Short mmCIF file of C-alpha atoms (C1' of nucleotides) in Angstrom, two decimals:
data_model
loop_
_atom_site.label_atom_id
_atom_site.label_comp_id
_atom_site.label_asym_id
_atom_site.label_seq_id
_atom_site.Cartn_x
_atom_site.Cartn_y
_atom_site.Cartn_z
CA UNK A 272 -2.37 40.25 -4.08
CA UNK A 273 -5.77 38.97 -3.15
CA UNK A 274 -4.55 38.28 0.41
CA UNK A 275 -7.89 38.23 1.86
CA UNK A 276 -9.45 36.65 -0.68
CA UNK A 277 -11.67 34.04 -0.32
CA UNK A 278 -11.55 30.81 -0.13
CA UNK A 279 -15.22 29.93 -1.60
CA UNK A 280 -12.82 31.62 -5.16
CA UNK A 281 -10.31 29.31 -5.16
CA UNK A 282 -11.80 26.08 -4.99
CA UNK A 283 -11.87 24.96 -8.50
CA UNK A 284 -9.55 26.64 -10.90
CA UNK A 285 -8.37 24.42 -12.94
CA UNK A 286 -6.59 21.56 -12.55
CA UNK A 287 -5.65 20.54 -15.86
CA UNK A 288 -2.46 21.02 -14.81
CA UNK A 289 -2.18 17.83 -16.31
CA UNK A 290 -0.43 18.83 -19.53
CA UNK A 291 -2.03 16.66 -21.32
CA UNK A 292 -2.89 17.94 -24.47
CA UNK A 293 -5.67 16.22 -26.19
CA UNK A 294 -7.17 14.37 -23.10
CA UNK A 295 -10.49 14.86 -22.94
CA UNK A 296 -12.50 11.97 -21.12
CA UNK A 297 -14.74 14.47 -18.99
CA UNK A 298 -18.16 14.69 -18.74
CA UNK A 299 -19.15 11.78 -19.53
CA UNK A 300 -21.95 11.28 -21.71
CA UNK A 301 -24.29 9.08 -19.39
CA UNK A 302 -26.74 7.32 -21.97
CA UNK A 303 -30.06 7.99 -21.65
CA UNK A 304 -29.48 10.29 -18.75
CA UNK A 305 -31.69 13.07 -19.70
CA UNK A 306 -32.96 14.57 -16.53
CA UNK A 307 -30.50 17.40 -15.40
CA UNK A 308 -32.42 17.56 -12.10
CA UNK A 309 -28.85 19.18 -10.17
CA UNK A 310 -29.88 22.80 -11.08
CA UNK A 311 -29.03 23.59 -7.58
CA UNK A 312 -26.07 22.36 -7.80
CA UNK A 313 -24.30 25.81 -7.00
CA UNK A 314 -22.39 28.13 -9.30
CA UNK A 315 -19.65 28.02 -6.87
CA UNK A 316 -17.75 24.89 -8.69
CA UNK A 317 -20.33 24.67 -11.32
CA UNK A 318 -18.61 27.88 -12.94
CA UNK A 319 -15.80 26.36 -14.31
CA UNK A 320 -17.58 23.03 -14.89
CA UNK A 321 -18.76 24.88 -17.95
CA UNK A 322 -15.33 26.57 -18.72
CA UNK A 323 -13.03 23.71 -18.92
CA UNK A 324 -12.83 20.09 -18.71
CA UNK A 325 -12.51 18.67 -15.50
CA UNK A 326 -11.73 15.27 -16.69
CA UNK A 327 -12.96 12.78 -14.25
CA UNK A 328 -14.51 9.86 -14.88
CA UNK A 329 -13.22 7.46 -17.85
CA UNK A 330 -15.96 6.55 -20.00
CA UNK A 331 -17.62 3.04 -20.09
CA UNK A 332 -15.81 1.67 -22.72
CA UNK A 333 -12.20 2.92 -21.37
CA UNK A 334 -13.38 1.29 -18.05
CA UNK A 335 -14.48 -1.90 -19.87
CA UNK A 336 -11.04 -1.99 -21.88
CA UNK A 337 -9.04 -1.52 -19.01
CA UNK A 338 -10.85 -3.98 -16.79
CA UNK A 339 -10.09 -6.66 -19.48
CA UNK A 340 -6.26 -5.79 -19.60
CA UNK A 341 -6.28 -5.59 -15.82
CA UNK A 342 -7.94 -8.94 -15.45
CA UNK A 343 -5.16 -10.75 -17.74
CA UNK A 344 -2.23 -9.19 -16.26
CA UNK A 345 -2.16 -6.90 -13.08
CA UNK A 346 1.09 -5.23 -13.87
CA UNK A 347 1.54 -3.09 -16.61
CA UNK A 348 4.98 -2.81 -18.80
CA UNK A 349 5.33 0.50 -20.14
CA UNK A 350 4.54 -0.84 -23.54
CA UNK A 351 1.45 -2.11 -22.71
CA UNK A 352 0.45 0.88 -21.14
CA UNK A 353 1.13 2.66 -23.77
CA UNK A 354 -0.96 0.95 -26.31
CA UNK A 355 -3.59 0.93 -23.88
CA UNK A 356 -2.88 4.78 -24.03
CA UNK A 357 -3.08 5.37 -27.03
CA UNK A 358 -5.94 3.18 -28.16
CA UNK A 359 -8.17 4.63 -25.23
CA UNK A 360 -7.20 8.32 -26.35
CA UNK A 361 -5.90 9.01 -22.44
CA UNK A 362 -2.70 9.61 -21.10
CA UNK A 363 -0.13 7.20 -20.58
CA UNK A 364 -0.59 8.97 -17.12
CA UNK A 365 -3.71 8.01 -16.91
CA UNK A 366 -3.68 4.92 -17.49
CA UNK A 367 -1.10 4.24 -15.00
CA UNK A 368 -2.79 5.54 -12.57
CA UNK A 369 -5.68 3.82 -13.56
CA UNK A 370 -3.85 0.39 -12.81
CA UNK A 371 -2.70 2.06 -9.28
CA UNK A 372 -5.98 2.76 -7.62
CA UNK A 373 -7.18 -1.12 -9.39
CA UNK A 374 -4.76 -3.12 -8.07
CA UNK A 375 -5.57 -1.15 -4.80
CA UNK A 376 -8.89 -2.00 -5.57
CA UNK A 377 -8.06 -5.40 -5.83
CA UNK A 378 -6.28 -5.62 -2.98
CA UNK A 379 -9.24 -4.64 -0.87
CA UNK A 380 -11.67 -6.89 -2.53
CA UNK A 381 -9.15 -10.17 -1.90
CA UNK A 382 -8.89 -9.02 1.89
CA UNK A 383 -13.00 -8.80 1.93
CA UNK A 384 -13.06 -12.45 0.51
CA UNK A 385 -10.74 -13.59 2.65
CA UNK A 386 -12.76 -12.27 5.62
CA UNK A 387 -16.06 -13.92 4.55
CA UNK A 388 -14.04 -17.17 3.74
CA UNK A 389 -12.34 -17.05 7.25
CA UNK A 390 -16.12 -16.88 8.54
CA UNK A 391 -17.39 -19.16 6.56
CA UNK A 392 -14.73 -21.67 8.12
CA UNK A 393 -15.10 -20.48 11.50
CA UNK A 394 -18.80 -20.95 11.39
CA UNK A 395 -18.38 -24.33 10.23
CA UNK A 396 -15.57 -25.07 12.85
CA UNK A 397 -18.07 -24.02 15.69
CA UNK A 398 -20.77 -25.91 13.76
CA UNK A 399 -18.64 -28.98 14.49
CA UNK A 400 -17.46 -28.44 18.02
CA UNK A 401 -21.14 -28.01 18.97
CA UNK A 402 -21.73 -31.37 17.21
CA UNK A 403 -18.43 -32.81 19.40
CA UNK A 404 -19.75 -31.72 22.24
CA UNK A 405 -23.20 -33.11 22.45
CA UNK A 406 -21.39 -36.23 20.93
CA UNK A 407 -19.22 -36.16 23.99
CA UNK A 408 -22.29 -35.88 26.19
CA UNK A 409 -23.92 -38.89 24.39
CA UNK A 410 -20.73 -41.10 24.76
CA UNK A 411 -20.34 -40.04 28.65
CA UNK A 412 -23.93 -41.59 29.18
CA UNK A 413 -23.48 -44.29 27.84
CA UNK A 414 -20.07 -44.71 29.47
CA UNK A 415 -21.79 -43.92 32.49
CA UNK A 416 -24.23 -46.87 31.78
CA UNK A 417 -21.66 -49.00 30.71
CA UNK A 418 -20.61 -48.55 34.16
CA UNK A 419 -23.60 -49.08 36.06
CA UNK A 420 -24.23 -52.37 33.94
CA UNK A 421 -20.46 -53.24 34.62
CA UNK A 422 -21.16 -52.78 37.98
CA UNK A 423 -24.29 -55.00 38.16
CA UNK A 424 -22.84 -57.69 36.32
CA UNK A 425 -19.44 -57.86 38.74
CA UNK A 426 -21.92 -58.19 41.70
CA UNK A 427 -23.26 -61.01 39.82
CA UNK A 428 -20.65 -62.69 39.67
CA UNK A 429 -18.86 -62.08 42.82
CA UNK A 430 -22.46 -63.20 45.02
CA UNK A 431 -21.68 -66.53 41.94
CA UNK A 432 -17.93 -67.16 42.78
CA UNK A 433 -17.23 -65.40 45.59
CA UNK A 434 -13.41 -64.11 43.88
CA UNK A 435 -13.19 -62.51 41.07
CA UNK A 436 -11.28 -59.11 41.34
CA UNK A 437 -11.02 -59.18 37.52
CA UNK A 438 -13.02 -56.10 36.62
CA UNK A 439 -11.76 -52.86 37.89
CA UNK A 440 -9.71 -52.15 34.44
CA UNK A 441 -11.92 -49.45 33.15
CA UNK A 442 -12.84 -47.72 36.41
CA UNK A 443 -11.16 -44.47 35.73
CA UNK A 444 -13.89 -43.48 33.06
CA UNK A 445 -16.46 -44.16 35.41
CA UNK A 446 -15.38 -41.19 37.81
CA UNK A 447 -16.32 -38.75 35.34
CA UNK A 448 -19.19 -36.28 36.73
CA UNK A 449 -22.68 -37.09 35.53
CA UNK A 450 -22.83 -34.22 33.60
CA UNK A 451 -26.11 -33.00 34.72
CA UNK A 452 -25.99 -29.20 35.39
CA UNK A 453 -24.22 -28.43 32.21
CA UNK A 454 -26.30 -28.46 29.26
CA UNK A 455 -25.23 -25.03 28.18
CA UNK A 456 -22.42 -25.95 26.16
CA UNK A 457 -25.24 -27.34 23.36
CA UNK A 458 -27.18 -24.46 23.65
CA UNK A 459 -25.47 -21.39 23.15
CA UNK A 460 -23.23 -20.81 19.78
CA UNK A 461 -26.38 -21.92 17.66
CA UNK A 462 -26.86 -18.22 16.26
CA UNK A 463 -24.62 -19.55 13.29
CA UNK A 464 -27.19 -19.70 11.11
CA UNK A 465 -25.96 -21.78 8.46
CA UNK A 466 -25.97 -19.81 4.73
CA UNK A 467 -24.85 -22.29 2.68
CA UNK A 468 -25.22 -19.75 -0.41
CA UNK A 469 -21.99 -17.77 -1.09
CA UNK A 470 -23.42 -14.58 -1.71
CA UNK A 471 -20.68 -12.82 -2.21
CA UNK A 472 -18.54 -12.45 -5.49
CA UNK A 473 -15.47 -14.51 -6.24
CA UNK A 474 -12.62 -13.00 -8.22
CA UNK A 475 -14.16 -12.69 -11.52
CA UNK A 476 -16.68 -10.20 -10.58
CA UNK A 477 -15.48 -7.53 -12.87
CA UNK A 478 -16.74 -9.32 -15.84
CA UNK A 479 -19.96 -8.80 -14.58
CA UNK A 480 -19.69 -5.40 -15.27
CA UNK A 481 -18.78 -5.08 -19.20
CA UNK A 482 -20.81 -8.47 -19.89
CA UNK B 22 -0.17 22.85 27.37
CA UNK B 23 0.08 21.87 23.72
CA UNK B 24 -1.99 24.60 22.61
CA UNK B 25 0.34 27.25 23.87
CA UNK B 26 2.50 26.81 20.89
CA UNK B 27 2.56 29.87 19.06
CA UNK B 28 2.03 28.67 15.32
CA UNK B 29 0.43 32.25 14.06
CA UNK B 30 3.19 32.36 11.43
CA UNK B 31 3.12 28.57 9.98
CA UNK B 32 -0.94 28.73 9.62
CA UNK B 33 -0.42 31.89 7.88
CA UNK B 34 1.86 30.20 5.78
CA UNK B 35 -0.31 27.42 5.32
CA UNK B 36 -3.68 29.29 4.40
CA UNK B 37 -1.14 31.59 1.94
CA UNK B 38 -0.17 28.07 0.37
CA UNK B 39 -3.64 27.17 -0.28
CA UNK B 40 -4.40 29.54 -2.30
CA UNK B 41 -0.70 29.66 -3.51
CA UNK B 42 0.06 26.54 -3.10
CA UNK B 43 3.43 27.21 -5.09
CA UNK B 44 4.49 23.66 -4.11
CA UNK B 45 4.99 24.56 -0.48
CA UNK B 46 2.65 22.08 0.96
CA UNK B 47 4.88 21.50 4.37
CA UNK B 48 5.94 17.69 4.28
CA UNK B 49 5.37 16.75 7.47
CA UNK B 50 7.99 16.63 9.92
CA UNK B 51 8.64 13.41 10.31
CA UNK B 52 10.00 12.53 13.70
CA UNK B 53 13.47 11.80 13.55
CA UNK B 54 13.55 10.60 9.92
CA UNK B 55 16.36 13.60 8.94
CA UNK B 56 16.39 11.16 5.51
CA UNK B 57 17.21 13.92 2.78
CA UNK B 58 17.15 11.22 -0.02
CA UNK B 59 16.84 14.62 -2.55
CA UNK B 60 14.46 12.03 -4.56
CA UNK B 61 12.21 15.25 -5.79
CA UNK B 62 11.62 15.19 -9.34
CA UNK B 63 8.50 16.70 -9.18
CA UNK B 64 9.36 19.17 -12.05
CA UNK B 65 10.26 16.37 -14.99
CA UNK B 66 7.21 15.61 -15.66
CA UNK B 67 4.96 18.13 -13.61
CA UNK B 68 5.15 20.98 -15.77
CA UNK B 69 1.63 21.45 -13.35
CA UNK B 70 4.36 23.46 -10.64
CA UNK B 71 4.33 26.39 -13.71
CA UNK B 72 0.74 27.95 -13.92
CA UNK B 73 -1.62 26.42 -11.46
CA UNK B 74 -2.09 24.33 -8.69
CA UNK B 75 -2.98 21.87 -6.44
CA UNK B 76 -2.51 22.65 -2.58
CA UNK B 77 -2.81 19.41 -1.29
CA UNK B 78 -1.71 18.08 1.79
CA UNK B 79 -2.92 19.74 4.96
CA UNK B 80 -0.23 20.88 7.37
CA UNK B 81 0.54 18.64 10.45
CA UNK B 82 -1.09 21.14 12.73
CA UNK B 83 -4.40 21.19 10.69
CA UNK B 84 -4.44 17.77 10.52
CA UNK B 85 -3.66 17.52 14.33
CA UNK B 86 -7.39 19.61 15.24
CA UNK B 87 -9.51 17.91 12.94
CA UNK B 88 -7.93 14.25 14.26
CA UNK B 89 -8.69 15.92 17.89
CA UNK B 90 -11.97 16.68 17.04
CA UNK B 91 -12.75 13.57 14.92
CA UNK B 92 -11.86 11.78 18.21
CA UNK B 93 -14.25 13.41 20.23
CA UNK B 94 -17.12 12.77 17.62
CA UNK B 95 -17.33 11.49 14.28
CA UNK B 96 -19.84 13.34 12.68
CA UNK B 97 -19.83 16.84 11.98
CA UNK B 98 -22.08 19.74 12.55
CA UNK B 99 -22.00 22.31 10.89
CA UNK B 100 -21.79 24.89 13.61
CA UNK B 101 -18.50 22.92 14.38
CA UNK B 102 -17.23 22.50 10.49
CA UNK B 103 -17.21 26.45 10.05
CA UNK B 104 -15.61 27.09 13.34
CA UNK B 105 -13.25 24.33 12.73
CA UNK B 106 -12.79 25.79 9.15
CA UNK B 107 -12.22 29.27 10.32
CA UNK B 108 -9.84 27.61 13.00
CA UNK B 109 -7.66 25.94 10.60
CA UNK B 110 -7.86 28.80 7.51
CA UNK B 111 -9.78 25.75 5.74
CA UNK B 112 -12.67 25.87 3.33
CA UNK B 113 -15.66 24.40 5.12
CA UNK B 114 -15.89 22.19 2.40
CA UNK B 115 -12.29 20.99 3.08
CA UNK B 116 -13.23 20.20 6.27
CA UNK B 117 -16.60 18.18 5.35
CA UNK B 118 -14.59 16.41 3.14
CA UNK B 119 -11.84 15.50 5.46
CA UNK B 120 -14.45 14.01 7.66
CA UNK B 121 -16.02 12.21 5.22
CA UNK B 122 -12.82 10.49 4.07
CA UNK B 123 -11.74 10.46 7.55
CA UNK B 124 -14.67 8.18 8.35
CA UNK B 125 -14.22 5.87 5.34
CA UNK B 126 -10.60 5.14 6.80
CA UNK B 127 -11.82 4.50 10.22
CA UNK B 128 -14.47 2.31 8.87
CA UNK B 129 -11.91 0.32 7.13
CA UNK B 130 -9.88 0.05 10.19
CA UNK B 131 -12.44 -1.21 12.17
CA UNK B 132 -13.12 -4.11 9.17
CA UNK B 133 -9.58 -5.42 10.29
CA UNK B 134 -9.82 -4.83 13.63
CA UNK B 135 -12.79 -7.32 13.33
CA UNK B 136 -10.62 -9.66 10.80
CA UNK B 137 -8.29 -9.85 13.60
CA UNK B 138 -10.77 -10.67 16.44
CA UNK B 139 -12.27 -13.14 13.90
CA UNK B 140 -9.36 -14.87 13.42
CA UNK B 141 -8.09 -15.16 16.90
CA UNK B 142 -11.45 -16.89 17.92
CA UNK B 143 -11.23 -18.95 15.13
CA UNK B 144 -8.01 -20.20 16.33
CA UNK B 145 -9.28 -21.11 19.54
CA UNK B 146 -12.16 -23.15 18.76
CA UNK B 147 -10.32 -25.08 16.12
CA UNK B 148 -8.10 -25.78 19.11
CA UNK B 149 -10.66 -26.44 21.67
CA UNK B 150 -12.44 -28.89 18.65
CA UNK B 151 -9.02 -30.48 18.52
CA UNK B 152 -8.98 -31.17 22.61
CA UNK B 153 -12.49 -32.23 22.03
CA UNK B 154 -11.83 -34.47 19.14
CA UNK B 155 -8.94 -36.37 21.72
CA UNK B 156 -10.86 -36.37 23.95
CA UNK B 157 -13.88 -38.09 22.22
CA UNK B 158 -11.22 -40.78 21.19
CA UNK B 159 -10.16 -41.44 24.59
CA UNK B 160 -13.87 -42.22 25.41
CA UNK B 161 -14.62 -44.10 22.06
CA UNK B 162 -12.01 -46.32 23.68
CA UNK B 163 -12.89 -46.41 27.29
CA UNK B 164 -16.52 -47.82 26.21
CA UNK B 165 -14.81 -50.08 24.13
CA UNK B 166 -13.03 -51.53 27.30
CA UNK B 167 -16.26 -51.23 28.82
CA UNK B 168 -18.22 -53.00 26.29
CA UNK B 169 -15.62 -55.69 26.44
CA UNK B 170 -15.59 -55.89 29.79
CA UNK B 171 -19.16 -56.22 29.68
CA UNK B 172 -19.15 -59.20 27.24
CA UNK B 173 -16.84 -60.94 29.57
CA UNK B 174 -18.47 -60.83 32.90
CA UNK B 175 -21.50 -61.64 30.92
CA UNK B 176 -19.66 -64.61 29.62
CA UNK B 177 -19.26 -65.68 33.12
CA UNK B 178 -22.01 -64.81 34.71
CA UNK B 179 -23.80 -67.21 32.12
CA UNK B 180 -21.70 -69.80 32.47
CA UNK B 181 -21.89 -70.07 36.14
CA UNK B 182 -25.20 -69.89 35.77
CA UNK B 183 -25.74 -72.39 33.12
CA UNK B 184 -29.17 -71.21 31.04
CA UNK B 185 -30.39 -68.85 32.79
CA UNK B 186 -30.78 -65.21 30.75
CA UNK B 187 -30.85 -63.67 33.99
CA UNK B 188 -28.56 -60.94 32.59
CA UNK B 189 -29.91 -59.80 29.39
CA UNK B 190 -32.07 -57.77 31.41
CA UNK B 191 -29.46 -55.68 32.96
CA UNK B 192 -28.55 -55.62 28.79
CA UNK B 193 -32.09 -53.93 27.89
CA UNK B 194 -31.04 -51.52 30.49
CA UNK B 195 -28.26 -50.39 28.88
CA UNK B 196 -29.31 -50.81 25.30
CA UNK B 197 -31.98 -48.18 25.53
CA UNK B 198 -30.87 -44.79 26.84
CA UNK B 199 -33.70 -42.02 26.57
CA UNK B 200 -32.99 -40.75 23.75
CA UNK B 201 -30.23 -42.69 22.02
CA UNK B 202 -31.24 -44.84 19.44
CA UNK B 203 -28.73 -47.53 19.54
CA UNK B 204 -26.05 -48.56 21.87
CA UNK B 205 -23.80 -49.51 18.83
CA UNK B 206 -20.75 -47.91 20.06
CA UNK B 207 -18.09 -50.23 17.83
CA UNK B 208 -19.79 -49.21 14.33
CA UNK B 209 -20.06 -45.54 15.00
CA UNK B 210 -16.52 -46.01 16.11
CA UNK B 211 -14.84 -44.72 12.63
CA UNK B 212 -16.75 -41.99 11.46
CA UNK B 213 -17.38 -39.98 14.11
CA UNK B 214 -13.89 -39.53 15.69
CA UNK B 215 -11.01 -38.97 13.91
CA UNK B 216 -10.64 -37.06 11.36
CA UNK B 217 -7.71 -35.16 11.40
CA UNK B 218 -8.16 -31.67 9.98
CA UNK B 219 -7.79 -31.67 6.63
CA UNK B 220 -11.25 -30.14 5.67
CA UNK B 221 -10.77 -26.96 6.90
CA UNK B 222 -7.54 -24.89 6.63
CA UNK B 223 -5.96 -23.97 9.57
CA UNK B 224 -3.28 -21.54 9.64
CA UNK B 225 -2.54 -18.96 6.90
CA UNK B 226 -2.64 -21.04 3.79
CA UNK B 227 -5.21 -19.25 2.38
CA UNK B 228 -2.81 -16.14 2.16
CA UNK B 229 -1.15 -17.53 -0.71
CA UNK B 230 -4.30 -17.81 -2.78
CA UNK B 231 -3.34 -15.00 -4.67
CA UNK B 232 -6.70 -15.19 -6.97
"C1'" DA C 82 -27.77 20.06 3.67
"C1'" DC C 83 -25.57 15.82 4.96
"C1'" DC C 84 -24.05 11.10 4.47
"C1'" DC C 85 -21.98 7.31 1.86
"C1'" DT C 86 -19.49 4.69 -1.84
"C1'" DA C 87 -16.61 4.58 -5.64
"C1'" DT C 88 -13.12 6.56 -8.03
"C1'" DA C 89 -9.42 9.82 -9.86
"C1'" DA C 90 -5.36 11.83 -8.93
"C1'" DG C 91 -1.50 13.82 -6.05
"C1'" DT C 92 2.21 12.72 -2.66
"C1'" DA C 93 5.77 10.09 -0.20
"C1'" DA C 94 8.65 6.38 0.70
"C1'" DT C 95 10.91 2.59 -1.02
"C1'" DA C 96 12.93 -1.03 -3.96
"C1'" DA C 97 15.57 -2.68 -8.10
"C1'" DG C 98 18.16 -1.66 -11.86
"C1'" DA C 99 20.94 1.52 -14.87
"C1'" DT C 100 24.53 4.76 -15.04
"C1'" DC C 101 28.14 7.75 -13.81
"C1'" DA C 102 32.30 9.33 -11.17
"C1'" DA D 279 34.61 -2.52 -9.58
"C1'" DT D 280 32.51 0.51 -5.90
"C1'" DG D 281 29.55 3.51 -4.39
"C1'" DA D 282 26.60 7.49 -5.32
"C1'" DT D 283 22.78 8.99 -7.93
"C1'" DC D 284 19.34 8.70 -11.28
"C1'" DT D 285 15.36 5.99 -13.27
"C1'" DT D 286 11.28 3.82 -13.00
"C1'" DA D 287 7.66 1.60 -10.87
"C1'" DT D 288 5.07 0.11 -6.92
"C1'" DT D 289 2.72 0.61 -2.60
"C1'" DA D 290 0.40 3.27 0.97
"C1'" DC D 291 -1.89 7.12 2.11
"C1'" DT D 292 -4.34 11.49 1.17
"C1'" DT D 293 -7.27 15.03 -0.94
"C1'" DA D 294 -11.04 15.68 -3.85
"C1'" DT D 295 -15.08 14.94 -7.03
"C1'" DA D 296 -19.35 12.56 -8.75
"C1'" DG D 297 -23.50 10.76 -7.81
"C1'" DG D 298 -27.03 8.20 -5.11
"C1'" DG D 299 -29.95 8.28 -0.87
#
DNA sequence: ACCCTATAAGTAATAAGATCA
DNA sequence: ATGATCTTATTACTTATAGGG
């Protein structure tokens, strides 16, 4: 036994401990890729790269065919999977798998959306309570000037008829504060800078890719 | 002093099992989850336990360093990946790796932590737009009072003074604030306040989208 | 040499249904 | 039937590789 042994040895024996017999998706055959520019890419895992199959990496057209099946139905009965199987040449296995790590996938993506859409609301919520507030601000002036003219007109008419306690209905607005040292609810909260453009992709995006 | 633990034998065990990894890979001890559910039917379809295999799954005390030292930085020299490697009986590569994942995860993390924090402002201003919104109703109708209060006294101021327009200059007044174009308040009166929230969704809702 | 993203695959725990004692 | 156990599939998490910068 190789007990001291190193470890640089052992990382890549095999790993087709898969079983599968005729599976052989691996290296796949980028088109038009022909500029092998990873010489240095060490002998260390390279060695076996050569020797067998490591698999990895379904090949465009499995990826395009499984995108399609995944985009009408998420789940996967065994008998779809294996037709899938069989008419991608992988493992039923495989192909289960596949579906896993998509809907995983997926899963992720909807949260991301979610996120941006949450944003996109909250930006537009603080959009409008900035707008609310400087409304506010408008309506307390002229509340405030309401007020004032209120005011002039009762002395009117009180120095006219000398009784007339009539007015003194709205007098609670008037003992609002003038608002004067607060402007700073307008001006902060106006770094939401407004991108109207969804930028981001919506659901179908995955067609994008075999299109 | 956690680090008196004596684990000489249990690394030894675990650097044996990764180059052996004869399916030992030490589930983790989960604390007080004695649940021995005998659900292991690794063998059915895993021929893979026969020739070769996979190590996998890095003991609990491996994985307790490199969380330690992940802590105390995220990124990884490699002075500190070959001690940590020797450390934990760990290709250096393993341990690159582990970072590198290890930082994906704590990226993602951080994504929700920031969903979270999103959302919980969000909540608050649409509730703070709500007070606003009640509170731009209760003035929409305090200037109404005004404004009707000021049509009254005006009524009477003119009528005890027969013809004289003595008081539509205390009207100009009002009517022009600095930088308010119209004193209008009973027009603007419907579309500014008032509407209830049905533009934005408020809530969860959204949850359900489900693509 | 290192980082990052995307992806493949292994592992564990769990849930729902089938089946057996 | 009832409950234990097997079956199968799904999710969540982990380890690892490929490839671009």
């Amino acid at each position: 036994m190789p007990t001291t042994m190193n470890n640089q040895v052992e990382d890549h024996m095999v790993l087709f401990s898969q079983l599968y017999p005729g599976v052989y998706t691996q290296m796949v055959p980028q088109q038009g890729e022909p500029k092998p520019k990873r010489r240095r890419k060490k002998n260390k895992s390279g060695s076996e790269a050569s020797a067998l199959a490591k698999k990895r990496k379904l090949s465009a057209e499995q990826v395009n065919l499984l995108e399609i099946n995944f985009g009408s139905e998420h789940k996967l009965e065994s008998e779809r999977k294996d037709r899938l199987a069989s008419e991608l040449g992988l493992d039923p296995r495989q192909v289960a798998v596949w579906f896993q790590n998509r809907r995983a996938r997926w899963k992720n993506k909807k949260l991301e959306e979610e996120y941006s859409t949450l944003k996109k609301q909250h930006d537009s919520v603080v959009v409008e309570k900035c707008r609310l507030e400087s409304e506010l601000l408008k309506l307390k002036e002229q509340l405030s000037d309401a007020e004032k003219e209120i005011q002039r007109l009762a002395e009117r008419v009180d120095s006219a008829s000398s009784n007339s306690p009539s007015s003194s209905l709205s007098m609670e607005a008037a003992m609002d504060p003038p608002f004067l040292g607060e402007y700073r609810v307008v001006e902060e909260y106006d770094d939401v800078f407004y991108v109207p453009q969804n930028n981001y992709i919506n659901g179908m995006e995955w067609m994008n890719l075999y299109m």
